[in-house]
Coordinates of C-alpha atoms and ligand atoms in Angstrom, one line a residue:
M193 CA 12.6 37.4 1.8
R194 CA 11.7 40.6 3.7
M195 CA 9.3 40.2 6.6
T196 CA 7.6 43.4 5.5
Q197 CA 6.6 41.8 2.2
L198 CA 5.6 38.3 3.5
L199 CA 2.1 37.2 4.5
I200 CA 2.8 35.9 8.0
P201 CA -0.2 37.1 10.0
T202 CA 0.8 36.1 13.6
L203 CA -1.6 36.5 16.4
R204 CA -1.1 37.1 20.1
E205 CA -3.9 34.9 21.3
N206 CA -4.8 31.3 20.5
P207 CA -7.9 31.0 18.4
A208 CA -10.9 30.1 20.5
D209 CA -11.8 26.9 18.5
A210 CA -8.3 25.4 18.5
E211 CA -8.0 22.6 21.1
V212 CA -4.7 21.0 20.3
V213 CA -1.2 22.6 20.3
S214 CA -0.5 22.1 16.6
H215 CA -3.8 23.8 15.6
Q216 CA -3.2 26.7 18.0
L217 CA 0.4 27.3 17.0
L218 CA -0.1 26.9 13.3
V219 CA -2.9 29.5 13.4
R220 CA -1.1 31.8 15.8
A221 CA 2.2 31.7 13.9
G222 CA 0.5 32.6 10.6
Y223 CA 0.5 29.3 8.8
L224 CA -3.1 28.4 8.8
R225 CA -6.6 30.0 8.5
K226 CA -9.9 28.2 8.7
V227 CA -12.3 28.6 5.8
A228 CA -15.0 26.3 7.3
S229 CA -15.0 23.3 9.5
G230 CA -12.2 21.0 8.5
L231 CA -11.2 23.2 5.6
Y232 CA -8.2 25.5 5.8
N233 CA -6.2 28.0 3.8
Y234 CA -2.5 27.0 3.8
L235 CA -0.8 30.4 4.0
P236 CA 2.7 30.8 2.4
L237 CA 4.6 29.4 5.4
M238 CA 2.4 26.3 5.6
Q239 CA 2.7 25.7 1.9
R240 CA 6.5 25.8 2.2
V241 CA 6.4 23.1 5.0
L242 CA 4.0 21.0 3.0
K243 CA 6.2 21.2 -0.1
K244 CA 9.2 20.1 1.9
I245 CA 7.5 17.1 3.4
S246 CA 6.1 16.2 -0.1
Q247 CA 9.6 16.5 -1.6
I248 CA 11.0 14.1 1.0
V249 CA 8.2 11.7 0.2
R250 CA 8.8 12.1 -3.5
D251 CA 12.5 11.5 -3.2
E252 CA 12.1 8.3 -1.2
M253 CA 9.2 7.0 -3.3
D254 CA 11.1 7.6 -6.5
A255 CA 14.1 5.9 -5.1
T256 CA 12.1 2.7 -4.7
G257 CA 11.2 2.8 -8.4
A258 CA 7.6 4.0 -7.8
Q259 CA 6.2 6.4 -10.4
E260 CA 4.3 9.6 -9.7
L261 CA 1.0 10.2 -11.5
L262 CA -2.1 12.3 -10.8
M263 CA -5.7 11.1 -10.8
P264 CA -8.9 13.1 -10.7
I265 CA -10.4 14.1 -7.3
L266 CA -13.9 14.1 -8.8
Q267 CA -14.8 10.5 -9.7
P268 CA -17.9 8.9 -11.2
A269 CA -20.0 6.9 -8.8
E270 CA -20.0 3.9 -11.2
L271 CA -16.5 3.0 -10.2
W272 CA -17.5 3.0 -6.6
K273 CA -20.5 0.9 -7.4
D274 CA -18.2 -1.6 -9.2
S275 CA -16.0 -1.9 -6.1
G276 CA -19.0 -2.1 -3.8
R277 CA -17.8 0.8 -1.7
W278 CA -20.6 3.1 -2.9
E279 CA -22.8 1.2 -0.4
V280 CA -20.3 0.5 2.3
Y281 CA -18.2 3.7 2.6
G282 CA -20.9 5.5 4.7
K283 CA -21.3 9.2 5.4
E284 CA -17.6 10.1 5.2
L285 CA -17.8 9.8 1.4
I286 CA -18.7 13.1 -0.1
R287 CA -21.3 12.5 -2.8
L288 CA -22.6 15.0 -5.3
K289 CA -24.4 15.2 -8.6
D290 CA -23.1 16.8 -11.8
R291 CA -25.4 18.9 -14.1
H292 CA -26.6 15.7 -15.8
E293 CA -27.7 14.4 -12.4
R294 CA -24.9 11.8 -12.5
D295 CA -23.7 10.7 -9.1
C296 CA -20.1 11.6 -8.3
V297 CA -17.8 11.4 -5.3
L298 CA -14.8 13.4 -4.1
G299 CA -12.0 10.9 -3.7
P300 CA -11.3 9.9 -0.1
T301 CA -8.7 7.5 -1.5
H302 CA -8.2 6.2 -5.1
E303 CA -8.3 2.4 -5.2
E304 CA -11.1 2.4 -7.7
V305 CA -9.5 4.8 -10.2
I306 CA -6.0 3.2 -10.0
T307 CA -7.5 -0.3 -10.4
T308 CA -9.1 0.9 -13.6
I309 CA -5.8 2.2 -14.8
A310 CA -4.3 -1.3 -14.2
K311 CA -7.2 -3.0 -15.8
N312 CA -6.9 -0.9 -19.0
E313 CA -3.2 -0.4 -19.2
L314 CA -1.4 -3.4 -17.7
A315 CA -2.1 -6.3 -19.9
S316 CA 0.7 -8.7 -19.3
Y317 CA 2.7 -10.1 -16.4
R318 CA 5.8 -8.6 -18.1
Q319 CA 4.6 -5.1 -17.0
L320 CA 4.6 -6.2 -13.3
P321 CA 5.3 -5.4 -10.6
M322 CA 4.4 -1.7 -10.7
N323 CA 4.0 0.9 -8.0
L324 CA 2.2 4.2 -8.9
Y325 CA 1.7 7.1 -6.5
Q326 CA 0.3 10.6 -6.3
I327 CA 0.3 13.5 -3.8
Q328 CA -3.1 15.1 -3.8
N329 CA -6.0 16.4 -1.8
K330 CA -8.4 13.9 -0.3
Y331 CA -11.9 14.5 0.9
R332 CA -13.6 12.8 3.9
D333 CA -16.6 14.2 5.6
E334 CA -15.3 13.4 9.1
T335 CA -17.8 13.4 12.0
R336 CA -15.7 15.7 14.1
P337 CA -13.3 17.6 11.9
R338 CA -11.5 19.3 14.8
F339 CA -7.8 19.6 15.7
G340 CA -6.7 21.5 12.6
L341 CA -4.6 19.6 10.2
L342 CA -4.7 16.4 12.2
R343 CA -8.2 15.8 11.0
G344 CA -9.4 17.8 8.1
R345 CA -12.3 17.2 5.7
E346 CA -9.9 18.1 2.9
F347 CA -6.3 17.1 3.5
I348 CA -3.2 16.2 1.5
M349 CA -2.2 12.5 1.2
K350 CA 0.5 10.6 -0.6
D351 CA -1.2 7.5 -1.9
A352 CA 0.6 4.7 -3.6
Y353 CA -0.7 1.5 -5.1
S354 CA 1.2 -1.5 -6.2
F355 CA 0.4 -4.4 -8.6
H356 CA 1.8 -7.9 -8.5
T357 CA 1.5 -11.4 -9.8
S358 CA 1.8 -13.1 -6.4
Q359 CA 1.4 -12.6 -2.7
E360 CA 5.2 -13.2 -2.3
D361 CA 5.9 -10.3 -4.6
L362 CA 3.4 -8.1 -2.8
E363 CA 5.1 -9.0 0.5
R364 CA 8.5 -8.0 -0.9
E365 CA 7.2 -4.6 -2.1
Y366 CA 5.4 -4.1 1.3
Q367 CA 8.7 -4.4 3.0
V368 CA 10.3 -1.9 0.5
M369 CA 7.5 0.5 1.4
A370 CA 7.9 -0.1 5.1
D371 CA 11.6 0.8 4.8
A372 CA 10.9 3.8 2.7
Y373 CA 8.4 5.0 5.3
T374 CA 10.9 4.7 8.0
R375 CA 13.4 6.8 5.9
I376 CA 10.8 9.4 5.1
F377 CA 9.8 10.0 8.7
N378 CA 13.5 9.9 9.8
R379 CA 14.2 12.6 7.3
C380 CA 11.3 14.7 8.7
G381 CA 12.9 14.3 12.1
L382 CA 10.0 12.2 13.3
E383 CA 10.5 9.0 15.3
T384 CA 7.7 6.6 14.4
R385 CA 6.6 3.2 15.4
M386 CA 5.2 0.7 13.0
V387 CA 2.2 -1.0 14.5
Q388 CA -0.3 -3.7 13.4
S389 CA -3.6 -2.1 12.4
D390 CA -7.2 -2.7 11.5
S391 CA -7.7 -2.4 7.7
G392 CA -11.0 -0.4 8.0
A393 CA -12.7 0.9 4.9
I394 CA -9.6 0.3 2.7
G395 CA -9.8 -3.5 3.2
G396 CA -7.4 -6.4 3.0
N397 CA -6.0 -8.5 5.8
V398 CA -2.6 -7.3 6.7
S399 CA -1.9 -3.6 7.5
H400 CA 0.4 -1.5 9.5
E401 CA 0.2 2.0 10.7
Y402 CA 3.1 4.5 11.3
M403 CA 2.6 6.3 14.6
V404 CA 4.4 9.4 15.8
L405 CA 4.5 8.6 19.5
T406 CA 3.3 11.6 21.3
R407 CA 0.5 12.7 23.6
I408 CA -1.8 15.4 22.5
G409 CA -4.2 16.9 24.9
E410 CA -4.4 15.7 28.4
D411 CA -7.1 13.2 29.1
E412 CA -9.8 12.5 26.6
Q413 CA -9.0 10.3 23.6
Q414 CA -8.6 12.8 20.8
S415 CA -9.0 12.7 17.1
G416 CA -6.0 11.7 15.0
E417 CA -4.7 10.1 18.2
N418 CA -4.7 6.4 18.8
D419 CA -3.9 4.2 21.7
V420 CA -0.9 2.0 20.8
Y421 CA 0.0 -1.1 22.7
H422 CA 3.5 -2.5 22.7
C423 CA 5.2 -5.4 24.4
S424 CA 7.8 -4.9 27.1
N425 CA 9.7 -7.9 25.8
C426 CA 9.3 -8.3 22.1
D427 CA 8.6 -6.2 18.9
Y428 CA 4.9 -6.7 19.1
A429 CA 3.0 -3.4 18.7
A430 CA -0.5 -2.8 17.6
N431 CA -3.2 -0.2 17.5
A432 CA -5.7 -0.7 20.4
N433 CA -8.4 -1.4 17.8
H434 CA -6.4 -4.4 16.6
A435 CA -4.3 -5.5 19.6
S436 CA -4.8 -8.9 21.1
S437 CA -3.5 -10.2 24.5
I438 CA -3.5 -13.2 26.7
L439 CA -6.5 -13.1 29.0
S440 CA -5.8 -12.2 32.6
P441 CA -7.1 -15.1 34.8
A442 CA -10.5 -15.0 36.4
N443 CA -11.6 -16.9 39.5
T444 CA -12.3 -20.4 38.3
T445 CA -11.5 -22.4 41.4
G446 CA -13.9 -24.3 43.6
D447 CA -16.7 -26.8 42.8
K448 CA -19.6 -25.9 40.5
S449 CA -22.5 -24.4 42.4
A450 CA -26.1 -24.4 41.8
A451 CA -27.6 -21.3 40.3
E452 CA -29.8 -19.1 42.4
V453 CA -31.7 -15.8 42.1
V454 CA -30.5 -13.0 44.3
D455 CA -32.0 -9.5 44.8
T456 CA -29.7 -6.8 43.5
P457 CA -31.7 -3.6 43.8
N458 CA -30.5 -0.7 41.6
A459 CA -27.4 -2.7 40.6
T460 CA -27.3 -1.2 37.1
S461 CA -23.6 -1.4 36.7
I462 CA -20.7 -3.8 37.3
E463 CA -19.3 -1.4 39.9
S464 CA -22.4 -1.5 42.0
L465 CA -22.5 -5.3 41.8
E466 CA -18.9 -5.3 43.0
N467 CA -19.3 -2.7 45.7
D468 CA -22.8 -3.2 47.0
F469 CA -23.2 -6.9 46.5
N470 CA -19.7 -8.2 46.7
I471 CA -19.6 -9.9 43.3
P472 CA -16.2 -9.6 41.7
A473 CA -16.3 -8.2 38.2
T474 CA -14.2 -11.1 37.0
I475 CA -17.1 -13.6 37.7
I476 CA -19.8 -11.4 36.1
L477 CA -21.0 -12.1 32.6
K478 CA -21.7 -8.7 31.2
S479 CA -24.3 -8.4 28.4
L480 CA -24.6 -5.5 26.1
I481 CA -27.0 -4.8 23.2
Y482 CA -25.6 -3.3 20.1
I483 CA -27.6 -2.2 17.0
V484 CA -26.0 -3.1 13.7
N485 CA -26.6 -1.0 10.6
E486 CA -29.4 0.8 12.5
D487 CA -31.7 -2.1 12.5
I488 CA -30.3 -5.5 13.7
P489 CA -29.7 -6.0 17.4
V490 CA -27.0 -8.3 18.7
M491 CA -26.2 -9.2 22.2
V492 CA -22.5 -9.0 23.2
L493 CA -21.2 -11.1 26.1
I494 CA -17.9 -10.3 27.8
R495 CA -16.3 -10.8 31.2
G496 CA -17.4 -8.1 33.7
D497 CA -13.9 -6.5 34.1
L498 CA -13.2 -6.2 30.4
A499 CA -14.3 -3.7 27.7
V500 CA -15.6 -4.4 24.2
E501 CA -13.3 -3.1 21.4
E502 CA -15.9 -1.8 18.9
T503 CA -13.7 -2.1 15.8
K504 CA -13.0 -5.7 16.6
L505 CA -16.7 -6.3 17.3
K506 CA -17.7 -4.6 14.0
N507 CA -15.2 -6.7 12.1
S508 CA -16.7 -9.9 13.7
I509 CA -20.2 -9.1 12.3
Q510 CA -20.7 -9.9 8.7
D511 CA -21.7 -6.9 6.6
A512 CA -21.7 -4.5 9.6
L513 CA -21.3 -1.0 8.3
E514 CA -22.1 0.8 11.6
I515 CA -22.6 -0.4 15.1
R516 CA -23.7 1.4 18.2
L517 CA -24.9 0.6 21.7
A518 CA -28.7 0.3 22.0
T519 CA -30.6 3.1 23.6
D520 CA -32.5 2.6 26.9
E521 CA -35.8 2.6 24.8
E522 CA -34.5 0.0 22.4
I523 CA -33.3 -2.2 25.3
K524 CA -36.7 -2.1 26.9
D525 CA -38.4 -2.9 23.7
L526 CA -36.1 -5.9 22.9
T527 CA -36.1 -7.4 26.3
G528 CA -39.7 -7.0 27.2
G529 CA -39.3 -4.1 29.6
S530 CA -35.9 -4.9 31.2
A531 CA -33.7 -1.9 32.0
K532 CA -30.1 -1.3 31.2
G533 CA -28.0 -3.3 33.7
F534 CA -30.5 -6.2 34.0
V535 CA -30.2 -7.4 30.4
G536 CA -29.0 -11.0 30.1
P537 CA -28.7 -13.8 27.6
V538 CA -31.4 -15.9 29.3
E539 CA -35.1 -16.1 28.6
L540 CA -35.1 -13.3 26.1
P541 CA -38.6 -12.7 24.8
K542 CA -37.3 -12.0 21.3
P543 CA -34.4 -14.1 20.1
I544 CA -31.3 -12.0 19.4
D545 CA -28.0 -13.1 17.9
V546 CA -25.3 -13.5 20.5
I547 CA -21.6 -12.7 20.0
A548 CA -19.3 -13.6 22.9
D549 CA -15.8 -12.6 23.7
T550 CA -13.4 -15.6 24.3
S551 CA -13.1 -14.4 28.0
V552 CA -16.6 -15.7 28.8
L553 CA -15.8 -19.4 28.1
E554 CA -13.6 -19.8 31.2
L555 CA -16.3 -18.3 33.5
K556 CA -17.5 -20.6 36.3
N557 CA -20.1 -20.0 39.0
F558 CA -20.7 -16.6 37.5
A559 CA -23.3 -13.9 37.9
V560 CA -25.6 -12.8 35.1
A561 CA -28.6 -10.6 34.7
F562 CA -31.6 -12.3 33.2
N563 CA -34.0 -9.5 32.2
Q564 CA -35.6 -9.1 35.6
V565 CA -35.2 -5.7 37.1
D566 CA -33.3 -5.7 40.4
K567 CA -32.3 -9.4 40.2
H568 CA -29.3 -11.4 39.1
L569 CA -28.6 -15.1 38.8
V570 CA -25.5 -16.2 40.7
G571 CA -23.6 -19.5 40.7
V572 CA -24.4 -19.9 37.0
N573 CA -22.5 -22.4 34.8
W574 CA -22.4 -23.0 31.1
D575 CA -24.6 -25.7 29.9
A576 CA -25.9 -26.5 33.3
D577 CA -27.8 -23.2 33.4
I578 CA -27.3 -21.5 30.1
S579 CA -26.1 -22.9 26.9
T580 CA -22.5 -22.1 25.9
P581 CA -22.5 -19.4 23.2
K582 CA -21.6 -20.6 19.8
N583 CA -20.3 -17.4 18.2
V584 CA -17.1 -16.8 20.3
T585 CA -14.3 -14.5 19.2
D586 CA -11.8 -12.0 20.5
I587 CA -13.7 -8.7 20.7
R588 CA -12.1 -7.2 23.8
L589 CA -9.9 -4.2 24.4
A590 CA -6.5 -5.3 25.5
Q591 CA -5.5 -4.0 28.9
V592 CA -2.2 -2.5 30.0
G593 CA -0.4 -5.2 31.9
D594 CA -1.9 -8.1 29.9
T595 CA 0.5 -10.7 28.8
C596 CA 1.7 -10.3 25.2
S597 CA 0.0 -12.6 22.7
A598 CA 3.1 -12.7 20.5
C599 CA 5.9 -13.7 22.8
K600 CA 3.7 -14.8 25.7
Q601 CA 6.3 -13.4 28.2
G602 CA 6.3 -9.6 28.1
T603 CA 3.4 -7.4 29.3
L604 CA 1.6 -4.8 27.2
E605 CA 2.3 -1.1 27.7
M606 CA 0.5 1.7 26.2
T607 CA 1.4 5.0 24.6
R608 CA -0.5 7.4 22.3
G609 CA 0.3 8.0 18.8
I610 CA -0.7 10.1 15.8
E611 CA -1.2 7.9 12.7
V612 CA 0.9 9.5 9.9
G613 CA 1.0 6.6 7.5
N614 CA -0.7 3.4 6.8
I615 CA 0.3 0.5 4.5
F616 CA -2.1 -2.3 3.4
Q617 CA -1.8 -5.7 1.7
L618 CA -5.1 -5.6 -0.3
D619 CA -4.7 -9.0 -2.0
T620 CA -7.2 -9.2 -4.9
K621 CA -10.0 -7.4 -3.1
Y622 CA -10.3 -4.6 -5.7
S623 CA -9.0 -6.4 -8.8
K624 CA -11.7 -9.1 -8.2
M625 CA -14.5 -6.6 -7.5
M626 CA -13.5 -4.6 -10.6
N627 CA -12.5 -7.5 -12.7
A628 CA -9.0 -6.2 -13.3
T629 CA -6.7 -8.9 -14.8
Y630 CA -3.4 -9.4 -16.6
A631 CA -2.3 -12.3 -18.7
D632 CA 0.2 -14.6 -17.0
E633 CA 3.0 -16.6 -18.7
D634 CA 0.5 -19.1 -20.1
G635 CA -1.8 -16.4 -21.3
V636 CA -4.2 -17.1 -18.5
E637 CA -6.1 -14.0 -17.2
K638 CA -5.3 -13.5 -13.4
H639 CA -6.4 -10.9 -10.9
F640 CA -3.8 -8.4 -9.8
V641 CA -2.5 -8.8 -6.3
M642 CA -2.4 -5.3 -4.9
G643 CA -1.0 -3.2 -2.1
C644 CA -1.7 0.4 -1.1
Y645 CA 0.3 2.8 1.0
G646 CA -0.8 6.2 2.4
I647 CA 1.0 9.1 4.1
G648 CA -0.9 12.1 5.5
I649 CA 1.3 14.9 4.3
S650 CA -0.7 17.7 6.1
R651 CA -1.2 15.5 9.2
T652 CA 2.6 14.8 9.3
A653 CA 3.2 18.6 9.4
A654 CA 0.8 18.9 12.4
A655 CA 2.4 15.9 14.1
A656 CA 5.8 17.5 13.8
V657 CA 4.4 20.6 15.6
E658 CA 2.8 18.3 18.3
R659 CA 6.1 16.7 18.8
Y660 CA 8.4 19.8 18.6
H661 CA 7.2 22.9 20.3
D662 CA 7.7 24.8 23.6
D663 CA 5.8 27.5 25.4
Y664 CA 7.0 30.1 22.9
G665 CA 6.1 28.3 19.7
I666 CA 7.1 25.8 17.1
I667 CA 10.6 24.2 16.9
W668 CA 10.8 22.8 13.4
P669 CA 13.2 20.1 12.5
L670 CA 15.6 21.8 10.0
A671 CA 14.5 19.5 7.1
I672 CA 10.9 20.7 7.1
A673 CA 11.2 24.3 8.5
P674 CA 9.6 26.8 6.1
Y675 CA 12.8 28.9 6.3
H676 CA 16.1 28.0 7.9
V677 CA 17.2 31.4 9.2
V678 CA 15.7 34.7 10.4
V679 CA 18.0 37.8 10.7
V680 CA 16.7 40.3 13.2
P681 CA 18.1 43.9 13.2
V682 CA 17.1 45.0 16.7
N683 CA 16.6 48.6 15.6
T684 CA 15.9 49.2 11.9
E685 CA 16.7 52.9 12.4
D686 CA 20.2 52.0 13.4
E687 CA 22.3 52.1 10.3
T688 CA 25.2 49.9 11.6
Q689 CA 22.7 47.2 12.6
M690 CA 20.8 47.4 9.4
T691 CA 24.0 47.3 7.3
L692 CA 25.3 44.3 9.1
A693 CA 22.0 42.5 9.0
T694 CA 21.6 43.1 5.3
Q695 CA 25.1 41.9 4.6
V696 CA 24.5 38.6 6.4
Y697 CA 21.1 38.3 4.7
E698 CA 22.5 38.8 1.2
Q699 CA 25.5 36.5 1.9
L700 CA 23.4 33.6 3.2
Q701 CA 20.8 34.0 0.5
A702 CA 23.4 33.9 -2.2
A703 CA 24.7 30.7 -0.6
G704 CA 21.2 29.1 -1.0
V705 CA 20.2 29.4 2.6
E706 CA 16.4 30.0 3.0
I707 CA 16.4 33.2 5.0
V708 CA 14.1 36.0 6.1
I709 CA 15.1 39.4 7.3
D710 CA 12.8 40.9 9.9
D711 CA 12.9 44.4 8.5
R712 CA 9.8 45.5 10.3
D713 CA 9.9 48.8 12.2
A714 CA 8.8 47.1 15.4
R715 CA 10.0 46.5 19.0
A716 CA 12.8 43.9 19.2
G717 CA 10.8 42.0 21.8
M718 CA 8.0 41.5 19.4
K719 CA 10.3 40.3 16.6
F720 CA 11.9 37.8 18.9
K721 CA 8.5 36.6 20.0
D722 CA 7.4 36.1 16.4
A723 CA 10.7 34.4 15.5
D724 CA 10.2 31.8 18.3
L725 CA 6.5 31.4 17.5
I726 CA 7.2 30.8 13.8
G727 CA 10.0 28.4 14.7
F728 CA 12.9 29.5 12.5
P729 CA 15.7 27.0 13.4
I730 CA 18.4 29.7 13.4
R731 CA 18.1 33.3 14.6
I732 CA 20.8 35.8 13.9
T733 CA 20.5 39.2 15.7
A734 CA 22.3 42.4 14.8
G735 CA 22.1 44.4 18.0
K736 CA 24.4 46.2 20.4
K737 CA 27.6 44.5 19.2
A738 CA 27.0 45.4 15.6
G739 CA 29.5 48.2 16.0
E740 CA 32.1 45.6 16.7
G741 CA 31.0 43.6 13.7
L742 CA 29.4 40.9 15.9
L743 CA 26.1 39.1 15.5
E744 CA 24.3 37.0 18.0
V745 CA 23.4 33.6 16.8
K746 CA 20.9 31.4 18.5
M747 CA 19.5 28.0 17.7
R748 CA 15.7 27.7 18.3
D749 CA 16.1 24.5 20.2
Q750 CA 18.9 25.8 22.5
K751 CA 19.1 28.3 25.3
E752 CA 22.6 29.7 24.8
S753 CA 23.6 32.0 22.0
Q754 CA 27.0 33.0 20.7
D755 CA 28.6 36.0 19.0
L756 CA 30.0 35.5 15.5
T757 CA 31.5 37.8 12.9
V758 CA 30.0 38.0 9.4
E759 CA 32.7 35.8 8.1
Q760 CA 31.9 33.1 10.7
I761 CA 28.2 33.0 10.0
L762 CA 28.0 31.1 6.7
P763 CA 30.4 28.3 7.9
F764 CA 28.3 28.1 11.1
V765 CA 25.0 27.8 9.2
Q766 CA 26.5 25.3 6.8
Q767 CA 27.8 23.3 9.7
Q768 CA 24.2 23.1 11.0
F769 CA 23.1 21.6 7.8
E770 CA 25.9 19.1 8.0
T771 CA 25.2 18.1 11.6
W772 CA 21.5 18.0 11.0
K773 CA 21.1 14.3 10.5
P774 CA 17.9 12.6 9.8
L775 CA 17.0 10.2 12.7
Q776 CA 18.7 6.9 12.4
Q777 CA 15.8 4.7 13.2
Q778 CA 16.2 1.3 11.5
P779 CA 13.3 0.0 9.4
A780 CA 11.3 -2.6 11.1
A781 CA 10.7 -6.0 9.5
V782 CA 7.1 -6.6 8.7
G783 CA 5.7 -9.9 9.9
Ligands
LIG560 P1 -7.9 7.9 10.8 O1 -8.0 6.5 11.5 O2 -7.0 8.8 11.6 O3 -9.2 8.4 10.5 P2 -7.5 6.5 8.4 O4 -6.9 5.2 8.9 O5 -8.9 6.6 8.0 O6 -7.2 7.7 9.4 P3 -6.1 6.1 5.9 O7 -7.2 5.8 5.1 O8 -5.2 5.1 6.4 O9 -6.6 7.0 7.2 O10 -5.3 7.3 5.2 C1 -3.9 7.4 5.1 C2 -3.3 8.5 5.9 O11 -4.0 9.8 5.6 C3 -3.5 8.4 7.4 O12 -2.4 7.5 7.9 C4 -3.4 9.8 7.9 O13 -2.0 10.2 8.0 C5 -4.0 10.6 6.7 N1 -5.4 11.0 7.1 C6 -6.5 10.2 7.1 N2 -7.6 10.9 7.4 C7 -7.2 12.2 7.6 C8 -7.8 13.4 7.9 N3 -9.1 13.5 8.0 N4 -7.1 14.6 8.0 C9 -5.7 14.5 7.8 N5 -5.1 13.4 7.5 C10 -5.8 12.3 7.4
LIG561 MG1 -5.3 4.4 8.4

């Protein structure tokens, strides 16, 4: 293609609203334009990248025997009412009415529709197992649709769904998908880590995420980005919202003391109790009030040095759709005037359900607030002073340095990752809700055992940019670059340069290389800048040495260049294709 005829609107400046590198570079390099918050035009270069990633996904999915289909984005609310998700999906679900005032949704995922297909079309165990997938737009009204393609309100997903007669067969297919995912990301040039994850709104018990390990942004936890814990000793790896660890020890030595009230003026935080009153955080019982589904308060107890993991907390509360910390006003109201920092599980005027983290059970001679401003009880012991909580479960955020709960030897380390894929064992969650059955060998109707498997196609493109870029622009892995080669005639007025450049362009194009010739009448410096920004893996320049029949060849990811003749160019480029190898990461075993 000729640059003068392509729509590649590069910009000199980063767009003001782009906070992460992939968003900045994809807009600046002419791949992406915003239409509205979380909605983008994929310009021609972007579309080529997305098609390449999709093709890799298709190849690998087809190779496993999965079949591609296409389901509607617009779906009737009835299906969502049948599955129960109409009520529980929350504000992310885009709901609308058609001209007949019928409720509809824009699919954020397709479990309901696919389960209906299985219900209607798969009658017998003989048709199982079956794995069906599509590549399509998804809609989620995300709270903060920032960060470009990492978190859109409309985005492209590959979603696959499998149907089985048994849990064992689901587990077999789950491993097949896990292996395919590793191959897919290898072929995209992306190293990934498979980590245990929370099943969220999709449901089921077992799920794993594929994380591209990278840091985006500097400090704050950013969208599309997750904290990932992994063990220094074994294979254990989990998203922070799912990770468990062995509790670090607290001070439990010494005889049991008698409880006494002490004055703790202005000690509204654990830090001030530690610093101003010399009470170590590890012997403080921290009490927090959360509001569940906007109306039910619960009191959450945890050891003072630990933090609550809100996804784990939410999962531990039956029917919790949303949870949040109570406001100061709500706290005052619920505790009879007590302020934040002085709320405790004793003598509450109104009874509130209590959920405790397992860390609190070991506490001895601990300090606790008891709903009196500027006072704490110290030397407190379970049962002697307050009754031991009944509802006790792991709701804490694991800490770096904690002992691994899997091998009980290594310690947990943390990295950040972008979730590019997620696989789930759904069991019979949807088939039961939607009464989808097949007839088994004895003619007995049984619910399908299901799995589902997603890959964020557009997020994967952005993750590749996060992973592969430098100060000058994008450095695409060869397999997903929009074009392989750019040929730059330094001066388009120079006939020798133009002739040589055109000769190379035509030769490579005829050989099937995806190539662009930068035929713009522009300064060479600008063309080089654009070539680096766009991220063509190979740049061929016809410049000063064109008279000697030499072209300068430079790989985007290398500093040095070399001079080659026209005859040497094609073999050189072909060699790049041969030496471009997908990553050789081995698939991980699930389990
Ligand atoms: P997240 O936790 O980042 O919100 P999710 O767990 O809700 O994602 P899934 O339901 O597992 O997402 O969807 C499958 C895949 O789709 C994800 O692994 C991710 O790659 C992609 N994805 C999900 N939400 C978005 C989004 N808003 N924009 C772009 N890609 C997305
Ligand atoms: Mg997910």
